[in-house]
Tab-separated table of C-alpha atoms in Angstrom:
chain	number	residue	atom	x	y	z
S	1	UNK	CA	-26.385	3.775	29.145
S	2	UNK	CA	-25.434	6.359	31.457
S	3	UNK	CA	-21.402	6.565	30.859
S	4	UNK	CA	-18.961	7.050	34.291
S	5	UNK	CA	-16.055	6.389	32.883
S	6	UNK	CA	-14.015	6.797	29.308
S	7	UNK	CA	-12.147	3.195	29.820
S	8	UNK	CA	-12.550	0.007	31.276
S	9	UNK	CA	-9.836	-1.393	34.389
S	10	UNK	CA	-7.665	-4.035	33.428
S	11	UNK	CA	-9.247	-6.244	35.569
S	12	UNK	CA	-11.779	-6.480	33.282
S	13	UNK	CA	-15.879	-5.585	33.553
S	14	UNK	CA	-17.588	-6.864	36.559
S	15	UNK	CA	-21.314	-6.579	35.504
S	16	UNK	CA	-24.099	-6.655	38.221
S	17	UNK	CA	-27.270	-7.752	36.606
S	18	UNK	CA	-30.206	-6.754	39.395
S	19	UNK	CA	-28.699	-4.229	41.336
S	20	UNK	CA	-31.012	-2.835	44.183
S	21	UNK	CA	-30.737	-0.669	46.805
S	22	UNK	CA	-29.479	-3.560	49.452
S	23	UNK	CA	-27.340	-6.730	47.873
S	24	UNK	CA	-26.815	-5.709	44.301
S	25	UNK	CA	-25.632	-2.110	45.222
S	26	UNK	CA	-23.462	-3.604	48.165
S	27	UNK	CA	-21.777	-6.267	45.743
S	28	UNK	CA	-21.560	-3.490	43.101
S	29	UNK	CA	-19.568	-1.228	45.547
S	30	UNK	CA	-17.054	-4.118	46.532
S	31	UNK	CA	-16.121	-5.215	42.604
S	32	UNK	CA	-15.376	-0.945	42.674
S	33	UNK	CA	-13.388	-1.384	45.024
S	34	UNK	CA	-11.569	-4.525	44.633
S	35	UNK	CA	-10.559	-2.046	41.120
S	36	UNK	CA	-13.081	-3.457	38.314
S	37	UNK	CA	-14.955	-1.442	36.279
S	38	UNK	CA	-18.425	-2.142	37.102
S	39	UNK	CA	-21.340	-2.402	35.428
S	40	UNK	CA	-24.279	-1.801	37.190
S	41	UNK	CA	-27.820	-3.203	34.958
S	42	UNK	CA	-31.507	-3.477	36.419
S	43	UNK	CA	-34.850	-2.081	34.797
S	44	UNK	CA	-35.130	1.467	36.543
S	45	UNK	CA	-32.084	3.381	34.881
S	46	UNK	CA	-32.785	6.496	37.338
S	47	UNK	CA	-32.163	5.045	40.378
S	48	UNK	CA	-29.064	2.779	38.442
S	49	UNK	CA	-27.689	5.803	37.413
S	50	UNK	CA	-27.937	7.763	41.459
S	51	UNK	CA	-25.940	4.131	42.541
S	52	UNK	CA	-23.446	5.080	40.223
S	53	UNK	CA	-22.572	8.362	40.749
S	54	UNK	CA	-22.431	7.426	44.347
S	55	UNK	CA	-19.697	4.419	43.909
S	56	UNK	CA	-17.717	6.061	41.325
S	57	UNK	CA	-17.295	9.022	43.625
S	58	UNK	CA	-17.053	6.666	46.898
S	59	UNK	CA	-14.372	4.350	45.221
S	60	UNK	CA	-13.080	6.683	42.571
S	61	UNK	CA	-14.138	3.520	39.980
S	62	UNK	CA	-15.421	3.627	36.752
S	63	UNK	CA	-19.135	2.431	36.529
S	64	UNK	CA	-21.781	2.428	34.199
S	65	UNK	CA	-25.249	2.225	34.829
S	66	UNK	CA	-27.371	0.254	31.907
S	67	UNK	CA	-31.267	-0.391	31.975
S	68	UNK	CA	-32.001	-4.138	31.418
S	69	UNK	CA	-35.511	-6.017	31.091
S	70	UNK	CA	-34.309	-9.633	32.135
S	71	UNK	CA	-37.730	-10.986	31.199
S	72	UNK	CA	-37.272	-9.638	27.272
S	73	UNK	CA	-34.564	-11.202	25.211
S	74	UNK	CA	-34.239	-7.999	22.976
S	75	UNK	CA	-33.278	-6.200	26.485
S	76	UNK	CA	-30.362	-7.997	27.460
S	77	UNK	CA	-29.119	-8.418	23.710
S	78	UNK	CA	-28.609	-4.748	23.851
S	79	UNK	CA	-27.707	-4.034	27.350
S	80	UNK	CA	-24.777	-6.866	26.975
S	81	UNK	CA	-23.945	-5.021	23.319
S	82	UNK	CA	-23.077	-1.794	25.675
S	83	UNK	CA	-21.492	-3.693	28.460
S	84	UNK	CA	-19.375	-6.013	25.904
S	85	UNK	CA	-18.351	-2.401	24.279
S	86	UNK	CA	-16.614	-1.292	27.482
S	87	UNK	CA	-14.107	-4.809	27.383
S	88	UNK	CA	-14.158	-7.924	28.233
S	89	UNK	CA	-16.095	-9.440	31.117
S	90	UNK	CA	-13.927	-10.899	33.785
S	91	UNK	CA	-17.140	-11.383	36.183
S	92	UNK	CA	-21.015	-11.486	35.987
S	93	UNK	CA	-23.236	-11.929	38.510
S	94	UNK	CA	-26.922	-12.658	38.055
S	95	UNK	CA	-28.766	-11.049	41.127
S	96	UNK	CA	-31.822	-10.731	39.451
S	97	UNK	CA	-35.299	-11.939	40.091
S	98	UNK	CA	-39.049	-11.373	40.006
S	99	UNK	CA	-40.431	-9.454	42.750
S	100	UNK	CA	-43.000	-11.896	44.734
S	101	UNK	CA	-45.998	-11.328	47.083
S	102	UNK	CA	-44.084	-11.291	51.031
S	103	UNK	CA	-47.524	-13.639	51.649
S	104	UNK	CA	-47.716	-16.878	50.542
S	105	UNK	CA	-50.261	-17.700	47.378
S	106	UNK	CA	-52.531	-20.354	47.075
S	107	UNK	CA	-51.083	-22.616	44.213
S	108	UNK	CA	-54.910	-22.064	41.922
S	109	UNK	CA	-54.781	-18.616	42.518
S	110	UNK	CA	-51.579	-17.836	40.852
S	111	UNK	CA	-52.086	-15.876	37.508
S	112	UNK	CA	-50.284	-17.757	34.843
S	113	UNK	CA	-48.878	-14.631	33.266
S	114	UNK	CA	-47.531	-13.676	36.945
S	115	UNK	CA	-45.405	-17.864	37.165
S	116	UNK	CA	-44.096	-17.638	33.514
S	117	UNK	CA	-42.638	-14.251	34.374
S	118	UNK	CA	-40.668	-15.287	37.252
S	119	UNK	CA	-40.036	-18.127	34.858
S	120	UNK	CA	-38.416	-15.291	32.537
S	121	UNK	CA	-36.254	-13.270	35.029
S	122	UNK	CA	-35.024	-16.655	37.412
S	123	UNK	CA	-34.198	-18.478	34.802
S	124	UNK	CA	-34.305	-17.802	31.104
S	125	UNK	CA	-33.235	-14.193	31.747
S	126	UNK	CA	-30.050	-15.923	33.842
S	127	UNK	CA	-29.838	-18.275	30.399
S	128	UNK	CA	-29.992	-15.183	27.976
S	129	UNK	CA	-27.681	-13.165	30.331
S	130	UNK	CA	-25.083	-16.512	30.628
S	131	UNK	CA	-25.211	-16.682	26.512
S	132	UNK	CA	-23.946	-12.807	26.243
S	133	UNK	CA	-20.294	-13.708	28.284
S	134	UNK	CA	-19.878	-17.697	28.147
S	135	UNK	CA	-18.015	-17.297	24.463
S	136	UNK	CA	-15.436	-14.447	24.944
S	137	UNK	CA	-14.697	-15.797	28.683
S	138	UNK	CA	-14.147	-19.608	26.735
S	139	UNK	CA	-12.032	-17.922	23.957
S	140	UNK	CA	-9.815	-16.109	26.884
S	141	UNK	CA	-9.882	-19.285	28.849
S	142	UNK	CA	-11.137	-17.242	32.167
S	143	UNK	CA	-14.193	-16.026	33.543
S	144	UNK	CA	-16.352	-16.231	36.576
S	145	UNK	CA	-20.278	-16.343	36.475
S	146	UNK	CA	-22.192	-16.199	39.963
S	147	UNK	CA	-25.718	-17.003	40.251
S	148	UNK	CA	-27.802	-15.583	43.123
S	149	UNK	CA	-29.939	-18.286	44.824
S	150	UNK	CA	-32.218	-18.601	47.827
S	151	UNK	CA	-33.417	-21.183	50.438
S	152	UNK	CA	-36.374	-21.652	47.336
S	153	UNK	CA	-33.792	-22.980	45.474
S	154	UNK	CA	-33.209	-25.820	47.764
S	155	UNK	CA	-36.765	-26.501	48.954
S	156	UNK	CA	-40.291	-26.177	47.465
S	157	UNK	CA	-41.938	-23.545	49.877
S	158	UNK	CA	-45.828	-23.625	50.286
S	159	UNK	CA	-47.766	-21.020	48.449
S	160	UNK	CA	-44.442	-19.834	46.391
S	161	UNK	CA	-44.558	-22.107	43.553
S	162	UNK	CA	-43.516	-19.188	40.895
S	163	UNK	CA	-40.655	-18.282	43.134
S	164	UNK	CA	-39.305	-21.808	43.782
S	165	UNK	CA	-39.688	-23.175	40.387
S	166	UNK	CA	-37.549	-20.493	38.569
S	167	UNK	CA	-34.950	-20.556	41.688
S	168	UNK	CA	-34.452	-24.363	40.914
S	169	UNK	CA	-34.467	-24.045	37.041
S	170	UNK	CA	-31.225	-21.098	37.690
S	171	UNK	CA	-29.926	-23.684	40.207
S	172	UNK	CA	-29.756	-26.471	37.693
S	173	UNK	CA	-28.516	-24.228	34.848
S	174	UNK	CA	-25.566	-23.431	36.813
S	175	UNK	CA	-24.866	-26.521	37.678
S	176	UNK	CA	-24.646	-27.761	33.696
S	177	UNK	CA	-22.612	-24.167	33.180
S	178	UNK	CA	-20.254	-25.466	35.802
S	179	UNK	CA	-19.509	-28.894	34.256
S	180	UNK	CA	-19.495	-27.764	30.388
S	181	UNK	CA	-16.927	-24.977	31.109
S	182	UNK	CA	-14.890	-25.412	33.902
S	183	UNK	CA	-12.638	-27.851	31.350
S	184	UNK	CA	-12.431	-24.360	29.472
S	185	UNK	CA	-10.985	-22.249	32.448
S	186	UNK	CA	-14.691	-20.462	33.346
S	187	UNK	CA	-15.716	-20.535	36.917
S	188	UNK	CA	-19.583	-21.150	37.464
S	189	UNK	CA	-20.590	-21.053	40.893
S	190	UNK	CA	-24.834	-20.739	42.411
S	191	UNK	CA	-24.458	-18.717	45.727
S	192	UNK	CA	-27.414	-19.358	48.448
S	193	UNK	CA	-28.736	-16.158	50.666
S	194	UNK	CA	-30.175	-18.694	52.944
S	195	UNK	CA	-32.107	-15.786	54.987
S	196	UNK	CA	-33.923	-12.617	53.963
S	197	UNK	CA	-31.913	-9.089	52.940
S	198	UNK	CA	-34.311	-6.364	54.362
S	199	UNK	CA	-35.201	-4.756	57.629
S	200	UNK	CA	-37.251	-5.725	60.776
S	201	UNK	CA	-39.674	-3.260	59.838
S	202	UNK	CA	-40.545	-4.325	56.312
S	203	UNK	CA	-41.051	-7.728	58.091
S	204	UNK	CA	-43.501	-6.516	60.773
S	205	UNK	CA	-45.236	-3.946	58.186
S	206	UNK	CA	-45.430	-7.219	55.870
S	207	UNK	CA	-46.031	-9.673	58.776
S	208	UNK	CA	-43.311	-11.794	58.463
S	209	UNK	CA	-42.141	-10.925	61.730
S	210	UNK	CA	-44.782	-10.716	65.095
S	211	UNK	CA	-43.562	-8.737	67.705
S	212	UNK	CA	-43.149	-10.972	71.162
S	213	UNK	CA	-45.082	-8.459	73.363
S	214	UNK	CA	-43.087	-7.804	76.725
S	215	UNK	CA	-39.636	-8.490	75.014
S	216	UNK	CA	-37.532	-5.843	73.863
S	217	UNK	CA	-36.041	-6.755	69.944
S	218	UNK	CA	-32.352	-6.595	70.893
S	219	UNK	CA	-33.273	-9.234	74.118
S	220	UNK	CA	-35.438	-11.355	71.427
S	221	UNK	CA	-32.693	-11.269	68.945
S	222	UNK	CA	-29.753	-12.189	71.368
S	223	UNK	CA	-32.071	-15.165	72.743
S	224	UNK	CA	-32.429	-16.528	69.023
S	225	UNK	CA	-28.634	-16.256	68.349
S	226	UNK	CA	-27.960	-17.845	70.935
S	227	UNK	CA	-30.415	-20.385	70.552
S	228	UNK	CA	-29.600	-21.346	66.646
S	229	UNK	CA	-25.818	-20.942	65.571
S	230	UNK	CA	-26.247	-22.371	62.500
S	231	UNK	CA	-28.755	-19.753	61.146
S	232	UNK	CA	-26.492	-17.184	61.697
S	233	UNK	CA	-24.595	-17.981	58.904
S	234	UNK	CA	-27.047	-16.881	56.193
S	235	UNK	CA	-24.380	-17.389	53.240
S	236	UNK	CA	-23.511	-20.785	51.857
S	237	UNK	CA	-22.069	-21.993	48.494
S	238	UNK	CA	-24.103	-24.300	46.953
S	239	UNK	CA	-24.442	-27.435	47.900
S	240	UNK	CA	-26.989	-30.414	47.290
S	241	UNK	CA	-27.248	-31.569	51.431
S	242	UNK	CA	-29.255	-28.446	52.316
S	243	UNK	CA	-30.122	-28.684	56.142
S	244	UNK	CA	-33.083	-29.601	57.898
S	245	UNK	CA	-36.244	-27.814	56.898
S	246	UNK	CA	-38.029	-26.052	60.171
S	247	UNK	CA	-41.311	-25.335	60.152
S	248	UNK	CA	-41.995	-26.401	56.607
S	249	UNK	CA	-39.123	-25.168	55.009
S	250	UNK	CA	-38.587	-22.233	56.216
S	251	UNK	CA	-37.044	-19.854	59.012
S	252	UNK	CA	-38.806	-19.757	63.002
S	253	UNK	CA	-39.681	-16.081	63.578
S	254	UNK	CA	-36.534	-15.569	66.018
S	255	UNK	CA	-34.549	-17.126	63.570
S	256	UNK	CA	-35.411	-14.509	61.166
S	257	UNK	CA	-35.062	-11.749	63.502
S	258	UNK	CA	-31.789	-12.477	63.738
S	259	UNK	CA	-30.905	-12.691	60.332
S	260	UNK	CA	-32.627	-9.035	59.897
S	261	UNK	CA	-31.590	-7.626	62.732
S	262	UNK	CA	-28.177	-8.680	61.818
S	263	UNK	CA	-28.626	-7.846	57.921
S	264	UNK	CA	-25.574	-5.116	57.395
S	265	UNK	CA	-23.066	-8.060	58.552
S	266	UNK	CA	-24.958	-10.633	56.453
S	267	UNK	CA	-24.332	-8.261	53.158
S	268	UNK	CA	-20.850	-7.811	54.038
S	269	UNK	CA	-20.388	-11.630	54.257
S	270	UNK	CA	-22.172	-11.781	51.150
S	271	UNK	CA	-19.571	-9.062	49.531
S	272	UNK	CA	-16.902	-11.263	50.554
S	273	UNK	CA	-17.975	-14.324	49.592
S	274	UNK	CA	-19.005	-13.825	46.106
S	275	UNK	CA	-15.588	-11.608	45.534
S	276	UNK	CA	-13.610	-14.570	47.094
S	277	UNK	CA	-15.296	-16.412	44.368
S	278	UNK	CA	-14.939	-14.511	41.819
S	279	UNK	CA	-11.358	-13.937	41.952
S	280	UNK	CA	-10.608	-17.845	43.305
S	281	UNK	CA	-9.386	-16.710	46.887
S	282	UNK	CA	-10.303	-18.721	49.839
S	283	UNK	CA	-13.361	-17.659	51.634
S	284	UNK	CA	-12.612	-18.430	55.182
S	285	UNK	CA	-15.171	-18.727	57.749
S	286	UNK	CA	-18.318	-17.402	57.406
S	287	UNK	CA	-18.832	-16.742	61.066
């Protein structure tokens, strides 16, 4: 554990399991600045620890950076030992999950060992992780616990069977969370990123994204805004009505150049929302 800080806020620890460079970091940076102490926990501890120099110096916070297998039970029994050392945690979100091929898989030539670990980090790593807070926030009669989901936790998406499957198991847990311990004063809410956090050039590189020939990106994207409002609002609260499926399930190629093109004011949303919930504030309008 790389130590930024000698004590925790009185807010209490807000700890970021799966921070990355784009969501995690960004959510990270906003509990710093709402005045938590953060804790930031993923698997490579050298980048971790570069995030938190950089938000403890940007927000003048305390944050600690602690490396965390969430596929390996051992992992997060130790990591949560360090981040239940620093005091007791107010907040934790679960933004982890199993990296997964940008191309979609045929379903028989998925390796077995490849599903049950996306099985492991989606949802028994969110489990183990869940198990570490649920008791002291119960005994204090407060808490909040935030699941990240996706639009594979609301639909079964051809060729991503590991993906979806572990997205709907962490959907479901957090639904039973919500009901067993909002009696006890412990806010459980399962946040959908209905789009993609990333950049139109990982797309094309990837091929998720085709570029139109003859129009210009900025023309393309303005064209798809207009043309679908309600994909523009790539941040909803979960919900059981998701809405209509396009194109099997998933986004048009001008819908998701929007949603990239437009991806620094789709994390900010994100920041807000998932603070708002945190903290039981309303969260206004998304658009």
């Amino acid at each position: 554990m790389r130590n930024m800080a000698s004590s925790a806020s009185s807010r209490g620890i807000a700890a970021i399991v799966g921070v990355g460079p784009k969501l995690g970091r960004s959510i990270a940076r906003k509990f710093a600045h709402e005045g938590y102490t953060v804790a930031l926990l993923a698997r490579d501890l050298g980048r971790l620890s570069r995030f938190a120099d950089e938000i403890a110096r940007e927000e003048k916070a305390q944050v600690f950076a602690i490396r965390i297998d969430c596929s390996d039970s051992r992992s997060i029994r130790e990591a949560f030992e360090g981040v239940l050392s620093l005091g007791f945690v107010e907040v934790l979100v679960y933004n982890a999950y199993q990296p997964t091929s940008w191309h979609p898989t045929n379903f028989t030539d998925i390796k077995v060992e490849h599903f049950e670990k996306s099985q492991a980090v989606s949802s028994v790593g969110a489990f183990y992780c869940a198990q570490q807070v649920l008791p002291g926030m119960a005994e204090r009669g407060r808490g909040t616990i935030l699941f990240t989901g996706c639009s594979a936790s609301l639909s079964g998406i051809a060729g991503y069977s590991d993906l979806c499957c572990g997205k709907f198991a962490m959907r479901a847990l957090s639904q039973c969370l919500a009901k067993e311990f909002q009696p006890l004063g412990v806010h459980v809410a399962h946040v959908i990123i209905h789009g993609i956090v990333g950049t139109p050039r990982l797309a094309r590189d990837t091929g998720l994204i085709k570029k139109i020939k003859g129009t210009p990106d900025n023309e393309k994207a303005e064209k798809a805004r207009k043309k679908a409002p309600e994909e523009r609002s790539s941040t909803k609260s979960q919900t059981d009505k998701p809405r209509p499926a396009e194109k099997g399930g998933y986004f048009t190629i001008e819908t998701m150049t929007t949603v990239l093109k437009a991806q620094n004011e789709m994390v900010l949303r994100i920041e807000r929302v998932v603070v708002a919930i945190a903290t039981h504030s309303r969260v206004g309008t998304l658009a």
